[in-house]
PDB file of C-alpha atoms and ligand atoms in Angstrom:
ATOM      1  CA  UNK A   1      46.167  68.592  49.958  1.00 98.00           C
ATOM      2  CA  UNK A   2      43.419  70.796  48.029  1.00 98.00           C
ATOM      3  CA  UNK A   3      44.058  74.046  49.321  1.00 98.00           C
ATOM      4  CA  UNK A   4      47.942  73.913  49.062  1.00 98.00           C
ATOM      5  CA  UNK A   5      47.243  73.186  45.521  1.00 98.00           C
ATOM      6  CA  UNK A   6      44.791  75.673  44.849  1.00 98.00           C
ATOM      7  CA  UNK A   7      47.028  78.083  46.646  1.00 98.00           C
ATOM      8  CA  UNK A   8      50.034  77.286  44.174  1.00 98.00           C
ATOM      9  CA  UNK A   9      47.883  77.193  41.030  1.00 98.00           C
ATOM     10  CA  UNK A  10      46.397  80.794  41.929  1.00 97.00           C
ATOM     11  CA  UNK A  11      49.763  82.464  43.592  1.00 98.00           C
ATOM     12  CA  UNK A  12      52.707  80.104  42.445  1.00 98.00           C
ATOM     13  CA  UNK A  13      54.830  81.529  39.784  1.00 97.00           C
ATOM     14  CA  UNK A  14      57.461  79.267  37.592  1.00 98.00           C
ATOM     15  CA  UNK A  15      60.659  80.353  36.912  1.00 95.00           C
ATOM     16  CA  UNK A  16      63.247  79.293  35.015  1.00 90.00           C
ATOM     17  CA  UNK A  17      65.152  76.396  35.675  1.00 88.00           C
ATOM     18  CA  UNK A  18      62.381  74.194  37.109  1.00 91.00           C
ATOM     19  CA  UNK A  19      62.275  76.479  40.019  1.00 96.00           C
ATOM     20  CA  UNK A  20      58.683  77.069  41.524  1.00 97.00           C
ATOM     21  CA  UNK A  21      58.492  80.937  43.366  1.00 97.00           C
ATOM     22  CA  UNK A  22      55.940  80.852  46.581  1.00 98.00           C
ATOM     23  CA  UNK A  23      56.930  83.395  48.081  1.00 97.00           C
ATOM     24  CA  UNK A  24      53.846  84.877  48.365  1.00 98.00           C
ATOM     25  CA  UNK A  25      52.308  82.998  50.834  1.00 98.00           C
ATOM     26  CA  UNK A  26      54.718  79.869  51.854  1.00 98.00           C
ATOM     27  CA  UNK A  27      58.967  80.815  52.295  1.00 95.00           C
ATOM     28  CA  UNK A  28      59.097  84.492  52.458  1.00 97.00           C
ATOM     29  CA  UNK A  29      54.971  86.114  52.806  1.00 98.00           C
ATOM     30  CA  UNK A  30      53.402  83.244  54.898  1.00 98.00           C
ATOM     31  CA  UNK A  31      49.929  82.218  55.278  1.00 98.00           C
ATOM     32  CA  UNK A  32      49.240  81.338  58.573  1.00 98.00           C
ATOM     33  CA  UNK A  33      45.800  79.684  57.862  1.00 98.00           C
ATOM     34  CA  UNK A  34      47.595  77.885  55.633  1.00 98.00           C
ATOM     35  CA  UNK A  35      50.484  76.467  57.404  1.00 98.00           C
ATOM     36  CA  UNK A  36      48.021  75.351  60.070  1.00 98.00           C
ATOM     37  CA  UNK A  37      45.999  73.500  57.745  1.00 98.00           C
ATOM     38  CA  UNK A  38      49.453  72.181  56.586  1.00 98.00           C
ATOM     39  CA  UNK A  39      50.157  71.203  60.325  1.00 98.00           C
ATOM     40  CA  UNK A  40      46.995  69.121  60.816  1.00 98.00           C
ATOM     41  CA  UNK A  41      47.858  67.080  57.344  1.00 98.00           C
ATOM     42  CA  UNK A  42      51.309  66.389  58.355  1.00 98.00           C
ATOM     43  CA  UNK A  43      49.879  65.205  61.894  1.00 98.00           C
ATOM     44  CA  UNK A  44      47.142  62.896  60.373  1.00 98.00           C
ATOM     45  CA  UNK A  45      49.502  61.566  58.506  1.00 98.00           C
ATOM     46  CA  UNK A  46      51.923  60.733  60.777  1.00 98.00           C
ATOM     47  CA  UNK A  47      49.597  59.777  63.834  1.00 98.00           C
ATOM     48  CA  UNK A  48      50.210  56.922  65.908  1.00 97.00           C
ATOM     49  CA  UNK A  49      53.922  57.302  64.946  1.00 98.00           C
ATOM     50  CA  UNK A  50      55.514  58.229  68.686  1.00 98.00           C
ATOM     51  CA  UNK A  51      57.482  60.751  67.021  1.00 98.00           C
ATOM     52  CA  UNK A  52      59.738  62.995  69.358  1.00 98.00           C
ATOM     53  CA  UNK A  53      61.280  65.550  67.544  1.00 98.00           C
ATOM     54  CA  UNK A  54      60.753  67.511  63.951  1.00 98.00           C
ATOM     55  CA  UNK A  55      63.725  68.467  62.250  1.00 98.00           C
ATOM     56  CA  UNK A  56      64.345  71.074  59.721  1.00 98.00           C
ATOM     57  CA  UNK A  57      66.563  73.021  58.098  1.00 97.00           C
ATOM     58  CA  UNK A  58      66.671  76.822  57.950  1.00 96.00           C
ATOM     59  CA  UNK A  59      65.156  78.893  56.610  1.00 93.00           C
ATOM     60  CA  UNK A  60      62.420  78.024  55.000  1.00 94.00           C
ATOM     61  CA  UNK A  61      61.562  74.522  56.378  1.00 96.00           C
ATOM     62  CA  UNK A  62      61.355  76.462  60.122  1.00 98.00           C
ATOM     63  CA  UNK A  63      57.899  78.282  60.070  1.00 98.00           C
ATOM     64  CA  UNK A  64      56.193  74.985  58.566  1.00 98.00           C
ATOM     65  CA  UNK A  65      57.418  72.715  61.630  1.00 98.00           C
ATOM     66  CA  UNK A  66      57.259  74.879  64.025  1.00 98.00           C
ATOM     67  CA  UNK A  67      53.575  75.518  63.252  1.00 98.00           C
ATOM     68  CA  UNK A  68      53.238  71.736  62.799  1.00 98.00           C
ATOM     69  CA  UNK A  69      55.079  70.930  65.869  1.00 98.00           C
ATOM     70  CA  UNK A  70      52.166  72.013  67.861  1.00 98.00           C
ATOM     71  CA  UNK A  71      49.775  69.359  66.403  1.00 98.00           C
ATOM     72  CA  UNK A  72      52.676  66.626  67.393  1.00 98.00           C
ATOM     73  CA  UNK A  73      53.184  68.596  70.752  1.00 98.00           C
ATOM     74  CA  UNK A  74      57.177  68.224  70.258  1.00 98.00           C
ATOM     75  CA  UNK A  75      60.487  70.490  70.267  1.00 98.00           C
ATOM     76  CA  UNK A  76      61.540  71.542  66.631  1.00 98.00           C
ATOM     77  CA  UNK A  77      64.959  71.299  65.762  1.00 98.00           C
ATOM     78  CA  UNK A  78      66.723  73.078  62.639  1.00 98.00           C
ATOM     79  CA  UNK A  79      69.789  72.627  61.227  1.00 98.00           C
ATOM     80  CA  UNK A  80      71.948  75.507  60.916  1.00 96.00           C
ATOM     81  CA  UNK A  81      73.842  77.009  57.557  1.00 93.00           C
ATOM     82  CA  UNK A  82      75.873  79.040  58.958  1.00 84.00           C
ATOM     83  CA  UNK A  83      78.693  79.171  61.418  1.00 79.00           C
ATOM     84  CA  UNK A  84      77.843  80.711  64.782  1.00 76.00           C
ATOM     85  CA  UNK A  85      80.032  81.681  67.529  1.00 72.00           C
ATOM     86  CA  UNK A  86      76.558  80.512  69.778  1.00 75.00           C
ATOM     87  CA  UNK A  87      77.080  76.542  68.312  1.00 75.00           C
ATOM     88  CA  UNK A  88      79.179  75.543  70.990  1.00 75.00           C
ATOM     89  CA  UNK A  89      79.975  72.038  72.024  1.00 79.00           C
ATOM     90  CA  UNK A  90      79.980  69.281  69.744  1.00 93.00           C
ATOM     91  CA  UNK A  91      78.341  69.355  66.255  1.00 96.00           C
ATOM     92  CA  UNK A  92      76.809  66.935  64.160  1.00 97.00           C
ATOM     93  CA  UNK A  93      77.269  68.295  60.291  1.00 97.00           C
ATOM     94  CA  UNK A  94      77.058  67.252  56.739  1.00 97.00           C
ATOM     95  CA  UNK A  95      77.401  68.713  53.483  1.00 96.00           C
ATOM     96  CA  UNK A  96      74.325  69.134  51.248  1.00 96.00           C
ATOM     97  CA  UNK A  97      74.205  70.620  47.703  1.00 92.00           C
ATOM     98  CA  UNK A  98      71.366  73.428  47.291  1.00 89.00           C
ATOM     99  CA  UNK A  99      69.188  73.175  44.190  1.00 82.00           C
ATOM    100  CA  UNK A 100      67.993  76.926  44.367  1.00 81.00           C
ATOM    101  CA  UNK A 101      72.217  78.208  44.658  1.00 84.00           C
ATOM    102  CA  UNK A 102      74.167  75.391  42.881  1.00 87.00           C
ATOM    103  CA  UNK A 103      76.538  75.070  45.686  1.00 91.00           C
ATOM    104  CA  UNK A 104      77.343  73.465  48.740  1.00 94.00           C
ATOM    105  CA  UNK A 105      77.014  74.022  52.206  1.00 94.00           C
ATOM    106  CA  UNK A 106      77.677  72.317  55.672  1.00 97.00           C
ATOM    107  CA  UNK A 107      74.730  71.770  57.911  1.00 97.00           C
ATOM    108  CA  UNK A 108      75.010  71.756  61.515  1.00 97.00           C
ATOM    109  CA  UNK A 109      73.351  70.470  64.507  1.00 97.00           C
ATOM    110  CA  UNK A 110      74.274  70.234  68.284  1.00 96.00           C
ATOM    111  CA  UNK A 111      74.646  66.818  69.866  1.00 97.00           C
ATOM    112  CA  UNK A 112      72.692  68.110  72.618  1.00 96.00           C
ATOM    113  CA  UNK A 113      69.402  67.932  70.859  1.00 98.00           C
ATOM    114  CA  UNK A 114      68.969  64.907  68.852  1.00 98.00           C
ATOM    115  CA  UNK A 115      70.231  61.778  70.575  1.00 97.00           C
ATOM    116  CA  UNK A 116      69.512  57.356  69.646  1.00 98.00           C
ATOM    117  CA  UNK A 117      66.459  57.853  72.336  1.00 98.00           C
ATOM    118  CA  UNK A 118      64.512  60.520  69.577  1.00 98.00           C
ATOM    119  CA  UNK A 119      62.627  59.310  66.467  1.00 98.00           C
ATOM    120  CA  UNK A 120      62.103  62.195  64.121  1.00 99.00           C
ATOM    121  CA  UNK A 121      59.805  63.441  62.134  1.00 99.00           C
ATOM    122  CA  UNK A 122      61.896  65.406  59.069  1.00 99.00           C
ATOM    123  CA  UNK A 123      60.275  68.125  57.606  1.00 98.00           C
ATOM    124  CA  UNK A 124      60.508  70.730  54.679  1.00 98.00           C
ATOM    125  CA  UNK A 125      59.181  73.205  52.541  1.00 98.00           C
ATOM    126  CA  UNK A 126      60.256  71.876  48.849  1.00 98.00           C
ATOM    127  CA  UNK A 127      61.713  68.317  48.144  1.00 98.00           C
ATOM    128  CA  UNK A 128      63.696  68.109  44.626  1.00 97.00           C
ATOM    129  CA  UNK A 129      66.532  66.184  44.008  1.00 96.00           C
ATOM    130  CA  UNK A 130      66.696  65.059  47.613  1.00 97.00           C
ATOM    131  CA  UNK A 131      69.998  66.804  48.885  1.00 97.00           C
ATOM    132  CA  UNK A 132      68.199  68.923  51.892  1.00 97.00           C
ATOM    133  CA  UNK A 133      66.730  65.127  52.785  1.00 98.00           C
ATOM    134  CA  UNK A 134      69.789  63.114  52.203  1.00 98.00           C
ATOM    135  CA  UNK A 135      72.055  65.312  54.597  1.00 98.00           C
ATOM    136  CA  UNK A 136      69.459  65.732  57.568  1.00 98.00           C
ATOM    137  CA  UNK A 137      68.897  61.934  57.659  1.00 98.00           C
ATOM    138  CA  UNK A 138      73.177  61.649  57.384  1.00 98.00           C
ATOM    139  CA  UNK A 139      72.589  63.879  60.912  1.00 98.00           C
ATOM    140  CA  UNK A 140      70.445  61.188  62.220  1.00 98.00           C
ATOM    141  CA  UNK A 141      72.223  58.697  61.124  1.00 98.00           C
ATOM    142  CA  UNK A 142      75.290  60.249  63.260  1.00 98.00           C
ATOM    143  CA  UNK A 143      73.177  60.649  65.858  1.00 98.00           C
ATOM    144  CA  UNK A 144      71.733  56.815  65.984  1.00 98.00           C
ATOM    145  CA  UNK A 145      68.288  58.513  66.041  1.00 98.00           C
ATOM    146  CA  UNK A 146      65.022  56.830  64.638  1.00 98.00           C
ATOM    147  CA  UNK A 147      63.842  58.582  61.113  1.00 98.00           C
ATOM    148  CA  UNK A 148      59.933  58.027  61.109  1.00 98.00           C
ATOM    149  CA  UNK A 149      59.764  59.931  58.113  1.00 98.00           C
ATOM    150  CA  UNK A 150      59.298  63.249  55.581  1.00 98.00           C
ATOM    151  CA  UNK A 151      56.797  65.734  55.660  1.00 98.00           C
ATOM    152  CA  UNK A 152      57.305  67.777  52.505  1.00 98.00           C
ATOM    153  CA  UNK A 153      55.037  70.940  51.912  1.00 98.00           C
ATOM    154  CA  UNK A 154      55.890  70.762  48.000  1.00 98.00           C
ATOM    155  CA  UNK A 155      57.540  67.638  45.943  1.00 98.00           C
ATOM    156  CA  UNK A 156      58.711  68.348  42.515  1.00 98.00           C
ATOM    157  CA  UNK A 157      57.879  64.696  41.242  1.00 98.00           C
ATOM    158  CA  UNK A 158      59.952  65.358  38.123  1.00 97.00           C
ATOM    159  CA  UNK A 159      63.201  65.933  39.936  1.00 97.00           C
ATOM    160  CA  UNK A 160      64.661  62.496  41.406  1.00 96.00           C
ATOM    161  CA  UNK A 161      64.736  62.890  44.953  1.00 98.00           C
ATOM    162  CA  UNK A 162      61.319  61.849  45.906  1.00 98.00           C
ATOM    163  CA  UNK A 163      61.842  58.341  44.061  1.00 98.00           C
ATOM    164  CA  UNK A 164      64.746  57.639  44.998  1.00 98.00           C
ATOM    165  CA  UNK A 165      64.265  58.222  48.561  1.00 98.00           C
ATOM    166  CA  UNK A 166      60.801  56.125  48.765  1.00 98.00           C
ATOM    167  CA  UNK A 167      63.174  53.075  46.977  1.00 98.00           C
ATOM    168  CA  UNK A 168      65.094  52.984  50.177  1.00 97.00           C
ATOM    169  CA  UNK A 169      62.219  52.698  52.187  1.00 98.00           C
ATOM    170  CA  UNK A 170      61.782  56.272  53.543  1.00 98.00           C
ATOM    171  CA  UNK A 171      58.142  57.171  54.353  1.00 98.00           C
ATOM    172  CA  UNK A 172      58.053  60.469  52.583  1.00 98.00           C
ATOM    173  CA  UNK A 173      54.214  62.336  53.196  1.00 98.00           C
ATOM    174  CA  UNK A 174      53.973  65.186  50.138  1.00 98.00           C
ATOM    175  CA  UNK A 175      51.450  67.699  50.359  1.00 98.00           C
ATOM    176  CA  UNK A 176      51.293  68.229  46.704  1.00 98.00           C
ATOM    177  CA  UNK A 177      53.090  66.849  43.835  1.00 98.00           C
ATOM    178  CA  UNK A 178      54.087  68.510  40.521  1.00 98.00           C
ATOM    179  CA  UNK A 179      54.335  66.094  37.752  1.00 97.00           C
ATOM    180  CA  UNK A 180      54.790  69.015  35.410  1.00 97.00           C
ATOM    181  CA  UNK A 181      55.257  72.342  35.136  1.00 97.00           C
ATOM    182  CA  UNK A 182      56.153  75.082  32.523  1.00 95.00           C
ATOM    183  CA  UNK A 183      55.327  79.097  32.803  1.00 92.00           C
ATOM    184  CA  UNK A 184      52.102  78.773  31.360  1.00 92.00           C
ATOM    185  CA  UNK A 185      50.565  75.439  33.686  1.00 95.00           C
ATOM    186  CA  UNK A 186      51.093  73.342  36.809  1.00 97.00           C
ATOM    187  CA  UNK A 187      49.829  69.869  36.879  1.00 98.00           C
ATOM    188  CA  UNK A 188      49.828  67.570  40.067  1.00 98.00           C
ATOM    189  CA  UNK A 189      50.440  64.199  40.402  1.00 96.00           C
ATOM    190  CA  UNK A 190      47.005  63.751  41.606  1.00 83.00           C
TER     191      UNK A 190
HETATM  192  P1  LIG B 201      66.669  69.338  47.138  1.00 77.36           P
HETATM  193  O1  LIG B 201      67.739  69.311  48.182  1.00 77.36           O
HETATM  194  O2  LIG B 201      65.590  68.321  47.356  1.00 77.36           O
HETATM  195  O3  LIG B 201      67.236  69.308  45.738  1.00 77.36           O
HETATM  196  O4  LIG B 201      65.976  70.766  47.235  1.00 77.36           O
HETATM  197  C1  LIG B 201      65.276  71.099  48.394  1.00 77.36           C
HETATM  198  C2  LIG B 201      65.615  72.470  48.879  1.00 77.36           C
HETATM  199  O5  LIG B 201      65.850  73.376  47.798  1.00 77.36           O
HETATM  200  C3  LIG B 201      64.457  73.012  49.664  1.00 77.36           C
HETATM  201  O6  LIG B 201      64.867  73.116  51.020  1.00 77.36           O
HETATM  202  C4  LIG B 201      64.136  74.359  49.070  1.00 77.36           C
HETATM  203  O7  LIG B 201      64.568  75.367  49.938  1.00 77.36           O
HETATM  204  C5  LIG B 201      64.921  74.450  47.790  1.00 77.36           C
HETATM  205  N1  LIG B 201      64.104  74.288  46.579  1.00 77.36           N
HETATM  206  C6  LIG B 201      64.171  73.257  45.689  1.00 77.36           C
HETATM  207  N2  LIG B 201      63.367  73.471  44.655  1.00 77.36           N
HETATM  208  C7  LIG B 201      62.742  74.645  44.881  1.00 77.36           C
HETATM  209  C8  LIG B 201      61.766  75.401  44.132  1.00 77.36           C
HETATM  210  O8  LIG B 201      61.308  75.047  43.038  1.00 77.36           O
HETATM  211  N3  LIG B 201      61.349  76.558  44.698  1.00 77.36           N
HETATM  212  C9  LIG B 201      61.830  77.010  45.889  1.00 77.36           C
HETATM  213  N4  LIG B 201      61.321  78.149  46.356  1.00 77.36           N
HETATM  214  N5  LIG B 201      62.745  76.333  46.616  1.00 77.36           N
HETATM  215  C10 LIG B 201      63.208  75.162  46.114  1.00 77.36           C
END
């Protein structure tokens, strides 16, 4: 998508680490415009696909489906980091490593809203080596739900995630893809 790339060539900053900052306008400032154009692409890309449900993962991946949920015209579900006394009732969790804090953390969903009648559309802000992915499709696989696919606002390409995951079949949708990138440039796959 053009303008997602434009937008990280002009405002995207890369930090050590193979860590991309876009915090200007996508996980922390957020460009509204932006995300909507974001929402249509994920929509066209996915049409036809009788999706029932997007589901994310806090906190970044929220604003982009929730904003893309209302081209799909479906509930948005996120899973949760933290432990809340207002998750009551049964859970669905899983554990997922995080690329951006080098540790691990359990995800959690209520039973209540993802059940073997929903196919879901996944979606999130960065995909890298796949973690984030791997433990919300675990939750559907709990759950006996349908995964249609990934919507991913940014893939790092040279990270293993994205391969991997399209190997076993998953249809994963990436708004822009970094083959490379260094402090001084930021190429895309195409
Ligand atoms: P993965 O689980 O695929 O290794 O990493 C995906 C998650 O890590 C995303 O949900 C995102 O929050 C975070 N992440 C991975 N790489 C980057 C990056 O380069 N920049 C930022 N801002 N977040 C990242």
């Amino acid at each position: 998508m053009q303008l997602l790339k434009d937008k990280i060539i002009s405002d995207g900053i890369v930090k050590a680490g193979g860590v991309l900052k876009v915090d200007s306008f996508l996980n922390h400032q957020i460009d509204i415009p932006l995300y909507n154009e974001m929402g249509k692409e994920f929509a066209r890309l996915f049409k036809g696909q009788e999706i029932t449900k997007i589901l994310t993962i806090e906190a970044s991946g929220i604003g982009i489906a929730c904003i893309a949920a209302q081209y799909f015209n479906v509930p948005v579900v996120f899973a949760k980091k933290m432990q809340s006394k207002n998750l009551d009732g049964e859970i669905y969790t899983s554990q997922v490593h995080s690329f951006t804090h080098g540790k691990d953390y359990t995800i959690r969903v209520s039973k209540k809203f993802i059940s073997k009648a929903d196919r879901v559309l996944i979606i999130d802000d960065f995909l890298a080596n796949g973690k984030a992915l791997i433990g919300l499709i675990n939750i559907l696989e709990q759950a006996g739900a349908t995964l249609v696919g990934a919507g991913i606002a940014i893939e790092k390409g040279f990270q293993e995630g994205g391969r991997a995951l399209r190997e076993q079949g998953i249809n994963i949708q990436s708004l822009a893809i970094i083959k490379e990138m260094d402090e001084n440039k930021i190429v895309f796959k195409d």
